[in-house]
CSV table of C-alpha atoms and ligand atoms in Angstrom, one decimal:
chain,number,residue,atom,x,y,z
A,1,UNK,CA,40.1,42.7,16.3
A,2,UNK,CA,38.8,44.7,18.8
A,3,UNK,CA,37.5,48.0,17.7
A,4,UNK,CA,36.7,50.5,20.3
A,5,UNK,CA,35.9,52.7,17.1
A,6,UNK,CA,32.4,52.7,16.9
A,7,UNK,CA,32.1,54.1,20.4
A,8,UNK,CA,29.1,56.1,21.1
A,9,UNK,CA,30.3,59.6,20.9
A,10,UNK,CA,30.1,61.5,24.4
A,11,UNK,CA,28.0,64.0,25.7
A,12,UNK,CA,28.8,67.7,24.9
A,13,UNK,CA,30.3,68.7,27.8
A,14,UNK,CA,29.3,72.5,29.4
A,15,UNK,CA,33.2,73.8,28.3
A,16,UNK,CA,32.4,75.0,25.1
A,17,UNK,CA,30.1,76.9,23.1
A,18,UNK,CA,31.9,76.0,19.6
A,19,UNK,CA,30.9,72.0,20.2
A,20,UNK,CA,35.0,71.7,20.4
A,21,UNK,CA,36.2,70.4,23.4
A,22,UNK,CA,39.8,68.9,25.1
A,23,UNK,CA,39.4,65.1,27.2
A,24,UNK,CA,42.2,63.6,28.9
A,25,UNK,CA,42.3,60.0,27.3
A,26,UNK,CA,43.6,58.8,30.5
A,27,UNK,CA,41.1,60.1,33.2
A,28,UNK,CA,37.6,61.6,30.9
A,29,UNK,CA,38.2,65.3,32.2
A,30,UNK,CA,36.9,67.5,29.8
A,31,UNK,CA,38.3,71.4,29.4
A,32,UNK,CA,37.3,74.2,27.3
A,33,UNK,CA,39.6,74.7,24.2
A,34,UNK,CA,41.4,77.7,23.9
A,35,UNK,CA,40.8,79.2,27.2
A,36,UNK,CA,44.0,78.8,28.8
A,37,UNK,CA,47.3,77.1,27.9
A,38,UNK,CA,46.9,73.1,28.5
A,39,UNK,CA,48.9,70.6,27.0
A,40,UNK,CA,48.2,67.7,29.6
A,41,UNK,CA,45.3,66.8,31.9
A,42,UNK,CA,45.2,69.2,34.9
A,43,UNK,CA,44.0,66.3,37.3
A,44,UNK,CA,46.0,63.8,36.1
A,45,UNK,CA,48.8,64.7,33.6
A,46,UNK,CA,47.4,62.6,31.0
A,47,UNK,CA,47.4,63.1,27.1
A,48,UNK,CA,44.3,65.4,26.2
A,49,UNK,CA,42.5,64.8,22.5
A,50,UNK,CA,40.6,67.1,20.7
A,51,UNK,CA,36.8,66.0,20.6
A,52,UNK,CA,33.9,67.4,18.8
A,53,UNK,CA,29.7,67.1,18.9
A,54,UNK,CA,29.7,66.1,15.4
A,55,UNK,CA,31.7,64.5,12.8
A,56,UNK,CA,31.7,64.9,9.0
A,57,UNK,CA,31.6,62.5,6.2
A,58,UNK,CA,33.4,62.4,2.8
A,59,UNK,CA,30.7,64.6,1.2
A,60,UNK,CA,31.5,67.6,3.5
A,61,UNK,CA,35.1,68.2,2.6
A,62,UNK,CA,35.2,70.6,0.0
A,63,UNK,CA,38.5,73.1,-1.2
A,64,UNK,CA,42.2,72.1,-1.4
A,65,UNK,CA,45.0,70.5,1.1
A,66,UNK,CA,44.9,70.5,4.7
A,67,UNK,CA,41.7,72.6,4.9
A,68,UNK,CA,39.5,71.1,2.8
A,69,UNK,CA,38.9,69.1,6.0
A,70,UNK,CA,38.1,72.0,8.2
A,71,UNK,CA,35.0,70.5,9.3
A,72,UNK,CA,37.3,67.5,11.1
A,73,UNK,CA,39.0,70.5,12.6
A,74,UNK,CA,38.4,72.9,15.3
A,75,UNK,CA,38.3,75.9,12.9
A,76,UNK,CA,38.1,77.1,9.4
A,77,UNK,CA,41.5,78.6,8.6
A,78,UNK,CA,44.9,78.5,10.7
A,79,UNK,CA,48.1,80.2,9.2
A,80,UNK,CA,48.4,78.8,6.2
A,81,UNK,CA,51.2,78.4,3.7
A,82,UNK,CA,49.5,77.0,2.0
A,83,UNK,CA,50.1,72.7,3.0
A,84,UNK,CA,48.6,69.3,2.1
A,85,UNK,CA,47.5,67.8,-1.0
A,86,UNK,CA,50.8,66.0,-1.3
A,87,UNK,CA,51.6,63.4,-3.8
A,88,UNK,CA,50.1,60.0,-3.8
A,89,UNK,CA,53.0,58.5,-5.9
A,90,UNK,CA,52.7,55.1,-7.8
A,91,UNK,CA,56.2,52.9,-7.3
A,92,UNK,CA,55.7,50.2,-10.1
A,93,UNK,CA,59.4,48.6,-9.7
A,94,UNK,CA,59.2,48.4,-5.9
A,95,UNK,CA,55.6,47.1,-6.1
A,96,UNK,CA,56.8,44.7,-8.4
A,97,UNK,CA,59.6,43.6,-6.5
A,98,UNK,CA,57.6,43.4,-3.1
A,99,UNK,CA,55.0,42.0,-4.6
A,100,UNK,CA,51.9,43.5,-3.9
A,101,UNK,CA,48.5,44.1,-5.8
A,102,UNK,CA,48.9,47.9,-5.0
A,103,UNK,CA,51.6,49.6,-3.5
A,104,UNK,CA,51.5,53.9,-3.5
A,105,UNK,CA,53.6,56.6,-1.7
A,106,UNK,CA,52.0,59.7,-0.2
A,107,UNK,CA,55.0,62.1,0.2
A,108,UNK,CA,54.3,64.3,2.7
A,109,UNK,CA,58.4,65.7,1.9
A,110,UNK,CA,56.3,68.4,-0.5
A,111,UNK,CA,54.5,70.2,1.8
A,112,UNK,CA,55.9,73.9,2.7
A,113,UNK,CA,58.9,73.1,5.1
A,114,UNK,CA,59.6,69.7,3.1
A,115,UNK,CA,57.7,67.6,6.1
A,116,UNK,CA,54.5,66.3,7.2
A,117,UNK,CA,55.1,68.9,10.5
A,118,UNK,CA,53.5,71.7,8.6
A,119,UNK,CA,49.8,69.8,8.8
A,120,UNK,CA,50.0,70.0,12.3
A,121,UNK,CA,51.6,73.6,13.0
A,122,UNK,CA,48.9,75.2,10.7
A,123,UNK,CA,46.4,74.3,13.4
A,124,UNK,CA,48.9,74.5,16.2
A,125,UNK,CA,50.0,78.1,15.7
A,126,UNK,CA,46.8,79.6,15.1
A,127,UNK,CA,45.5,78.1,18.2
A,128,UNK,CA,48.5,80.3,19.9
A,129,UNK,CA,47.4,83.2,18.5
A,130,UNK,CA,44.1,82.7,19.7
A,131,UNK,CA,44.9,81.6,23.2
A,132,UNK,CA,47.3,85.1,22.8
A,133,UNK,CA,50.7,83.6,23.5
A,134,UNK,CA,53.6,85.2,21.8
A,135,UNK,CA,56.4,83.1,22.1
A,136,UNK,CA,55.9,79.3,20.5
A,137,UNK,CA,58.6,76.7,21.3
A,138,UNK,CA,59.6,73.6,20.9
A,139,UNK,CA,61.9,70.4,21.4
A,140,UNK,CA,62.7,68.6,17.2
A,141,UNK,CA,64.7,66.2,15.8
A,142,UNK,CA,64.9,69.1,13.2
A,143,UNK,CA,61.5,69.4,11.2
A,144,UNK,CA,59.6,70.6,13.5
A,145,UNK,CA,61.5,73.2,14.4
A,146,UNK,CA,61.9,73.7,10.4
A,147,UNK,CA,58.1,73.8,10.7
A,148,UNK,CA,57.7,75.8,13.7
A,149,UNK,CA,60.1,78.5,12.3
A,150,UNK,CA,57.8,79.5,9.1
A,151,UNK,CA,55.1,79.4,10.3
A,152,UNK,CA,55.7,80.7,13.7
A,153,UNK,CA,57.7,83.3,11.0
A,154,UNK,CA,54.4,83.9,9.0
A,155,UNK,CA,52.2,84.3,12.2
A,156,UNK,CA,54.2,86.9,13.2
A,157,UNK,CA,55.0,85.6,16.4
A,158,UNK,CA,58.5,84.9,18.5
A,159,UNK,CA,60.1,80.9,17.9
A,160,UNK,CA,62.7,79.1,20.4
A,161,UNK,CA,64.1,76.0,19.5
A,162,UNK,CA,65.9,73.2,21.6
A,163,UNK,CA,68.0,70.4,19.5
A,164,UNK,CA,69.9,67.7,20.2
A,165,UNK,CA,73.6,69.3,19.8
A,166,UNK,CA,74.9,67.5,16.3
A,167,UNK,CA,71.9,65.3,15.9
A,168,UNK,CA,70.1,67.6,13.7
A,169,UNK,CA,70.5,67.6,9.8
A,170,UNK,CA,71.6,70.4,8.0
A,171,UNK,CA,68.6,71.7,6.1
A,172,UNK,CA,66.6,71.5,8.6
A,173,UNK,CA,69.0,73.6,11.0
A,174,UNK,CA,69.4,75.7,7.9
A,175,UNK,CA,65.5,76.1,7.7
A,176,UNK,CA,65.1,77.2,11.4
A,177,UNK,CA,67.5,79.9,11.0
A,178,UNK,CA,66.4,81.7,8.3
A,179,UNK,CA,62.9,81.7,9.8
A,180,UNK,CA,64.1,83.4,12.6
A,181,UNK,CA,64.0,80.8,15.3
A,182,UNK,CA,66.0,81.4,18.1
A,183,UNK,CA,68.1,78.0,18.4
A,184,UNK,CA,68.9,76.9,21.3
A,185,UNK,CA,71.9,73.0,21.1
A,186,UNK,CA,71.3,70.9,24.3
A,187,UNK,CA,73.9,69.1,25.5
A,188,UNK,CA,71.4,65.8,25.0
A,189,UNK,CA,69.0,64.0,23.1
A,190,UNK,CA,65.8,65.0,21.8
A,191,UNK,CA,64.2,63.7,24.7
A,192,UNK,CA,66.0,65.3,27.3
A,193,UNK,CA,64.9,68.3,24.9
A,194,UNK,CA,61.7,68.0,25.2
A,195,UNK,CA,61.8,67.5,29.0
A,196,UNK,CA,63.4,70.9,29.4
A,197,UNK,CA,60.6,72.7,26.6
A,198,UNK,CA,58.0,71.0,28.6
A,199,UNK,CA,59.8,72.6,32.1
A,200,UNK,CA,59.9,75.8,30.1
A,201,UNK,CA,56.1,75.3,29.1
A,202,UNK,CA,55.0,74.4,32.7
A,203,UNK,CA,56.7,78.0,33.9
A,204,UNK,CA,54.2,79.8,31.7
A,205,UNK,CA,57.7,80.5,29.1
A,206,UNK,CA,56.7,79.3,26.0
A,207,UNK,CA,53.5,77.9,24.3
A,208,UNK,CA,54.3,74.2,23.4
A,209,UNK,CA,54.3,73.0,19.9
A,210,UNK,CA,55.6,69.5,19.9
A,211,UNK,CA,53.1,66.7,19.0
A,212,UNK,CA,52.3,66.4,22.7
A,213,UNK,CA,49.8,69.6,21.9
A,214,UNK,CA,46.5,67.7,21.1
A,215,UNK,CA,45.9,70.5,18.0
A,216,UNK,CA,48.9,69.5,16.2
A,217,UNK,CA,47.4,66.1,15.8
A,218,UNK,CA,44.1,67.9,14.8
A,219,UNK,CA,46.1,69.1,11.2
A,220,UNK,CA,48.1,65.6,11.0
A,221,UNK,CA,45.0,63.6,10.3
A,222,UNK,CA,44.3,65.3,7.2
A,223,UNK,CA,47.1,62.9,6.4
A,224,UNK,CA,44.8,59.8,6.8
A,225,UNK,CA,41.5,61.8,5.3
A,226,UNK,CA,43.7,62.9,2.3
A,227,UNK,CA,45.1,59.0,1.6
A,228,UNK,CA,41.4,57.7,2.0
A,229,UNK,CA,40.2,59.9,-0.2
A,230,UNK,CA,42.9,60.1,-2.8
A,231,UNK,CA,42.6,55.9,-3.0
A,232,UNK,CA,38.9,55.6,-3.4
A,233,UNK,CA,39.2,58.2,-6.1
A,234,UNK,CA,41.8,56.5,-7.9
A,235,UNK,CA,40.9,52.7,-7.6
A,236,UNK,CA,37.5,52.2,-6.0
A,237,UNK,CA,38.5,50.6,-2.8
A,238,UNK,CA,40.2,52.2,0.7
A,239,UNK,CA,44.0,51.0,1.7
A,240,UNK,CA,44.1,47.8,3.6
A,241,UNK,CA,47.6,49.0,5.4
A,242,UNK,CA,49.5,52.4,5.3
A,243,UNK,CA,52.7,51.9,6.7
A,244,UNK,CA,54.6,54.7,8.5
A,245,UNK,CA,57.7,55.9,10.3
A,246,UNK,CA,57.9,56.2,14.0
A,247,UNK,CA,59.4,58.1,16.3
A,248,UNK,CA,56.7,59.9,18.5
A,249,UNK,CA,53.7,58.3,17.2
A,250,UNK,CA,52.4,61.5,17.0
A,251,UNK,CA,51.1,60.8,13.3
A,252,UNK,CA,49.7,57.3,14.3
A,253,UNK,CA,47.6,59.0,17.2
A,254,UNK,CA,46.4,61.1,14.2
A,255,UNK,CA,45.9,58.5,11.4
A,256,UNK,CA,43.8,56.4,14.0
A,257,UNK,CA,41.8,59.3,15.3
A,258,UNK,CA,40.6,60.4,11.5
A,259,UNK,CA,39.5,57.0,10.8
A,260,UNK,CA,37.8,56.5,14.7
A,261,UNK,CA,36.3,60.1,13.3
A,262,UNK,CA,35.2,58.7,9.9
A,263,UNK,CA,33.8,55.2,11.7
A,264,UNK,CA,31.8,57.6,14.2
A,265,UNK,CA,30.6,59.6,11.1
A,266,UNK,CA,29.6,56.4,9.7
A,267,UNK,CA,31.8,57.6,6.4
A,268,UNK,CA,33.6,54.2,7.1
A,269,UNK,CA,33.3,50.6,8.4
A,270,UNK,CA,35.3,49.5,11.2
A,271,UNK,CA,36.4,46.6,8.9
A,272,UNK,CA,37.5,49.0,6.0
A,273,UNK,CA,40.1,51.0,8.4
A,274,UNK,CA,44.0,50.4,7.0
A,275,UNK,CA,46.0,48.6,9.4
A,276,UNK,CA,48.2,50.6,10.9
A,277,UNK,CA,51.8,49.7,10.4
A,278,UNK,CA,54.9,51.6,12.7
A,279,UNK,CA,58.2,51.3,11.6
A,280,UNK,CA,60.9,52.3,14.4
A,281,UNK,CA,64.9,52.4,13.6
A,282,UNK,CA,66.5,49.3,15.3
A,283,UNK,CA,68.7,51.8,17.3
A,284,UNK,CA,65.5,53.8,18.6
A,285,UNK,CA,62.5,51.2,18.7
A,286,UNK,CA,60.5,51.6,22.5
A,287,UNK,CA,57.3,51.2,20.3
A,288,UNK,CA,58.5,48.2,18.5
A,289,UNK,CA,59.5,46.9,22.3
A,290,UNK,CA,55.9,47.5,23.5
A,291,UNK,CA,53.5,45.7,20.6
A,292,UNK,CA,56.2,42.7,20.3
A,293,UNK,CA,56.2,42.4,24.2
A,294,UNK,CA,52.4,43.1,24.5
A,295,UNK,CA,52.9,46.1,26.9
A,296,UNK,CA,50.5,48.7,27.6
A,297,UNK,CA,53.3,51.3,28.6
A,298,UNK,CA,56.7,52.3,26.6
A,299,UNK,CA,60.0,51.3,28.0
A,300,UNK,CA,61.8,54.6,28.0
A,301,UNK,CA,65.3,53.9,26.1
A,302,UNK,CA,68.4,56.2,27.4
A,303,UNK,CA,70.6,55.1,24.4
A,304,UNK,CA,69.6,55.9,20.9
A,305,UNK,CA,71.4,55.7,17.7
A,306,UNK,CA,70.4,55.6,13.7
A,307,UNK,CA,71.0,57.3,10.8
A,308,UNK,CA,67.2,58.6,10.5
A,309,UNK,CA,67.8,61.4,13.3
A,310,UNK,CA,64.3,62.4,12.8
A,311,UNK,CA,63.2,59.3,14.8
A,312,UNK,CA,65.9,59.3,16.7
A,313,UNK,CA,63.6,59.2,19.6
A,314,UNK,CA,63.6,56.9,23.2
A,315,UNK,CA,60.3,58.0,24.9
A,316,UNK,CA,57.7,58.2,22.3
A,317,UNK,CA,55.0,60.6,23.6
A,318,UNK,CA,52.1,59.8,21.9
A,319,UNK,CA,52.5,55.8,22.8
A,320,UNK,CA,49.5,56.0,24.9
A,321,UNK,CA,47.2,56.8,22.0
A,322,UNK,CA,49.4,55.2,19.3
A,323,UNK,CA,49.2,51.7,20.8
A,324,UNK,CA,45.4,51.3,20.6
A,325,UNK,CA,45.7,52.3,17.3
A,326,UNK,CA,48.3,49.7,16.2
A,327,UNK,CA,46.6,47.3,18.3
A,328,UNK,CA,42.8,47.9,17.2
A,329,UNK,CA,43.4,48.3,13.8
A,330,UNK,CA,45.2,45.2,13.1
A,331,UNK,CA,48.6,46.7,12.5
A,332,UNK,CA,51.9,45.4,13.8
A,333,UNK,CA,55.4,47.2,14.5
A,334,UNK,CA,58.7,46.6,13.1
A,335,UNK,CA,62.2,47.9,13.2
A,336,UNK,CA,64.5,48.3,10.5
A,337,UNK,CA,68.6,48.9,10.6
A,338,UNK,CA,70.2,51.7,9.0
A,339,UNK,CA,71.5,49.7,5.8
A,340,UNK,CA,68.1,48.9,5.3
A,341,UNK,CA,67.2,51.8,5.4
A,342,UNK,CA,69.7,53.6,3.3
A,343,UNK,CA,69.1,50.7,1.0
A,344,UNK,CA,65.5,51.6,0.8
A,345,UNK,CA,66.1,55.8,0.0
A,346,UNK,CA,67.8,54.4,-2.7
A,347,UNK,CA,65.0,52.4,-4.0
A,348,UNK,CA,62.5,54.9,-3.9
A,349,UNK,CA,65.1,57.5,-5.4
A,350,UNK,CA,65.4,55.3,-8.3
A,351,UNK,CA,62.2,55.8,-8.7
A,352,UNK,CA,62.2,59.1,-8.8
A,353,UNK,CA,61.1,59.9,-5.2
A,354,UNK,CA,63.6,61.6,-3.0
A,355,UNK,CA,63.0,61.3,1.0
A,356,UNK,CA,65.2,61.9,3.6
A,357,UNK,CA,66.1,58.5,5.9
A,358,UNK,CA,63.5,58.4,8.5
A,359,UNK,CA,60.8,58.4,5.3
A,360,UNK,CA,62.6,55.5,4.0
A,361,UNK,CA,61.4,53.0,7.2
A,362,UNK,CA,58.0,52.6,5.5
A,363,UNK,CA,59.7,51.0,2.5
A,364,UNK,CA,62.6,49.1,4.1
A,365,UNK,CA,59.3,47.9,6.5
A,366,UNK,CA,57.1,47.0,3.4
A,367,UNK,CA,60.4,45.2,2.2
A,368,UNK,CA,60.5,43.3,5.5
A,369,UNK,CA,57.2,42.7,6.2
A,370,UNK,CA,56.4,40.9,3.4
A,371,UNK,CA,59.2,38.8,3.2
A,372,UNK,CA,58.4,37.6,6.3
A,373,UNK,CA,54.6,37.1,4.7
A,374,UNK,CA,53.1,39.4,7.5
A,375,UNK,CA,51.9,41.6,4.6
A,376,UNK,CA,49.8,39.3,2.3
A,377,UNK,CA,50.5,39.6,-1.4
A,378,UNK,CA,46.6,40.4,-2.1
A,379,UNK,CA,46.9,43.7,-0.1
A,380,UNK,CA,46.8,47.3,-1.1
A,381,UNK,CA,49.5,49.2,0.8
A,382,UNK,CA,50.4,53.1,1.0
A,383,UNK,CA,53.7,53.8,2.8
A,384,UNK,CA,54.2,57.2,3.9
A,385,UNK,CA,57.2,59.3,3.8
A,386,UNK,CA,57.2,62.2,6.0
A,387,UNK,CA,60.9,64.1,4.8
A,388,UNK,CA,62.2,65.7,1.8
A,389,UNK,CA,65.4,64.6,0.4
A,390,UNK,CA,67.3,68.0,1.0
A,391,UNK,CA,66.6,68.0,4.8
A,392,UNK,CA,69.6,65.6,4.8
A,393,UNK,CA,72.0,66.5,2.2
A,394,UNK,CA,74.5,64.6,4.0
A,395,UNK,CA,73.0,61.4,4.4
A,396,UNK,CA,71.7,62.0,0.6
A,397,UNK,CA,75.2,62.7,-0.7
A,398,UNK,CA,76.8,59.6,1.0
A,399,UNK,CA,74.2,57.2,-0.2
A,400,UNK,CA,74.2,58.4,-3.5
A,401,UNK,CA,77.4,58.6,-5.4
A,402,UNK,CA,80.3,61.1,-5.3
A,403,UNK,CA,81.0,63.3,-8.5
A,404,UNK,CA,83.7,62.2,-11.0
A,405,UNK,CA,86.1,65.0,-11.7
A,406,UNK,CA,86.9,65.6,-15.4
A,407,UNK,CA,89.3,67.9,-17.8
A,408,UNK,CA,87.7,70.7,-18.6
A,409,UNK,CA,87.3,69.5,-22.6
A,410,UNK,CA,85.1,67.5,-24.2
A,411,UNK,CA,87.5,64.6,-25.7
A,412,UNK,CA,88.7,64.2,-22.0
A,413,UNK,CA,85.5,64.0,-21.0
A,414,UNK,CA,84.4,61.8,-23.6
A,415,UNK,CA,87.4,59.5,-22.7
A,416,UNK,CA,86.4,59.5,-19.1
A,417,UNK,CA,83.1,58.3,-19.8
A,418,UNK,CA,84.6,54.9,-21.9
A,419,UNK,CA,86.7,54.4,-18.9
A,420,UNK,CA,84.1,53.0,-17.1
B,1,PLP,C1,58.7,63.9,13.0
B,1,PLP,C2,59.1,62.9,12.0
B,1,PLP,C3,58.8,61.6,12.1
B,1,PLP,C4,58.1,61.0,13.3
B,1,PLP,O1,56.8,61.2,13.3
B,1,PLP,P1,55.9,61.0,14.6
B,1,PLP,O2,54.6,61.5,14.3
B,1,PLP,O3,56.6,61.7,15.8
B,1,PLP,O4,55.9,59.5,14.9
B,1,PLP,C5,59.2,60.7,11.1
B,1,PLP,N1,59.8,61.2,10.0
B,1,PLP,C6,60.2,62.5,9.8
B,1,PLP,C7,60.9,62.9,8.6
B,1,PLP,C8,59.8,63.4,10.8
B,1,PLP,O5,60.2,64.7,10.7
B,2,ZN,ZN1,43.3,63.2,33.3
């Protein structure tokens, strides 16, 4: 394993006076923060990160949900609603039948919106209203644009949308609506979406709000802080592995940057960082492609197709940061087809857990991966699920069971029920 995470941290550059700072990952130039509108690298058009002079440990997080970590953050307080502090659920039948020594679920489905999305836009947004945009946009597979819409909604501030026309699941349409986002149905996918937000965003339009804005990661690796913490409290040790969906890698840039954070902090040993572990739909997997294939760069794919629309995605933009962290923390990437995957909401709803379809790849990839004894029996494994069950009624309804219809009395009823 070859850790770049104990990197010495660099210099504070002469951009900033709050010791918060934007580098392109691809080229080292550093820009001052919330100065102007940036999403990319001026010289280059490369991915920009958020860096800071200092880094806290465990000891200095202090409050509730996603900022009890404001010193990992640029700021204090963004608009809040408030998100975080999810549930770190126990799954004792699936653990059982996976065989593992621990296996939790952090469902990030209870967070405002009902998606992990709101971690990231509680940072993102207030960033716009410091930079003094007005109008926030962005290109979803339909939470982030669920996400966008509240808090864009509770900002006070104007929110477009561009979705994939019939590729978006009802609640989360539903959501963006009654926010107040202006919606706008491409005749596309979501990344043809998110070419034409980023056009929009280049013409000075909009203010960009997809994950390719280096401050929605910022709020997404509470995700990682929260699990780390939320383990050690509960049984002494850190997660070997947390498993997660993919689409655009957005939360794996963010996982591995907490932990890089922690390491730098020295809050955590390079050897105790979870491997991180991508699951892609078969029908959309570029990132799969890239770690099976050993490939520094993503295959863009032009056809994609699965049941877990949120990750119906062909040109994950946060591959050039999410690789490295598969890659240096040990992880691996699988894909999983959409019976698995339906298979797997199942599971989790029996016990008790409802997700929406794209949450569902962690489990049908726990399922996989340790059949095919990649995951070892002796590890402790948290599988993330990023989407409430009522984003997708639809897909909910058809893999759950239809409703019987009955007389209205209660012999009838009665009778019905020793039918079967
Ligand atoms: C956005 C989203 C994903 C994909 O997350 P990335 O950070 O883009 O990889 C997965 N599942 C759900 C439910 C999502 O809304
Ligand atoms: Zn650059």
């Amino acid at each position: 394993m070859s850790l770049r995470l104990a990197a010495e941290a660099e210099p504070t550059p002469d951009v900033s006076d709050d010791e918060v700072w934007l580098t392109c990952i691809a080229c080292g130039a550093q820009f001052a923060p919330f100065e102007a509108v940036r999403f990319t690298c001026d010289n280059c058009d490369g991915l920009l990160e958020v860096r800071y002079a200092d880094h806290p440990t465990f000891d200095d997080f202090e409050g509730h949900g996603v900022w009890r970590y404001s010193e990992a953050l640029p700021f204090d307080k963004g608009v809040s609603l408030p998100e975080g502090a999810t549930p770190l659920h126990e799954v004792p039948r699936l653990r059982e039948e996976v065989g593992l020594r621990a296996l939790r679920v952090k469902h990030e489905g209870m967070n405002p919106t009902g998606s992990f999305k709101d971690r990231g836009m509680t940072v993102g947004v207030k960033v716009a209203k410091r930079i003094g945009v007005d109008r926030l946009a962005c290109a979803s597979t339909g939470n982030t644009s669920a996400a966008l819409a509240a808090y864009g909604a509770r900002g006070g501030m104007e929110t477009l949308v561009l979705l994939p026309e019939g590729k978006v699941a009802a609640g989360k349409v539903a959501q963006a609506a009654l926010h107040g986002a202006r919606i706008l149905e491409v005749d596309g996918n979501f990344d043809d979406c998110l070419d034409r937000v980023q056009d929009l965003a280049a013409r000075g339009e909009v203010y960009l709000l997809n994950s390719l804005n280096p401050f929605r990661l910022e709020g997404q690796k509470t995700i990682g802080l929260e699990i780390l913490e939320e383990c050690y409290a509960d049984y002494g040790a850190f997660p070997d592995r947390i498993i997660l969906p993919v689409g655009n890698a957005g939360n794996t840039s963010a996982l591995f940057k907490a932990f890089r954070e922690l390491v730098q902090a020295g809050a955590l040993r390079p050897e105790e960082v979870p491997k991180l572990t991508g699951i892609q739909a078969a029908g959309a997997a570029p990132m799969v492609e890239a770690i099976t294939e050993g490939n520094d760069e993503i295959r863009r794919w032009e056809e994609v197709e699965t049941r877990a629309t949120a990750i119906r995605i062909g040109n994950p933009v946060n591959a050039p940061k999410a690789l490295p962290g598969i890659r240096e923390t040990g992880g691996t990437a699988v894909s999983v087809n959409d019976d698995e995957i339906t298979s797997a909401q199942r599971a989790l709803a029996e016990e008790g857990v409802g997700v929406e379809p794209a949450s569902a790849c962690s489990i049908a990839g726990v399922r996989k991966l340790r059949k095919q004894n990649i995951i070892d029996a002796d590890e402790r494994v948290v599988c993330l699920t990023t989407g409430h069950l009522l984003k997708d009624p639809d897909e909910a309804y058809r893999a759950g069971g239809a409703p019987d219809a009955v007389p209205n009395d209660t012999e009838g009823i009665l009778e019905h029920l020793a039918g079967d």
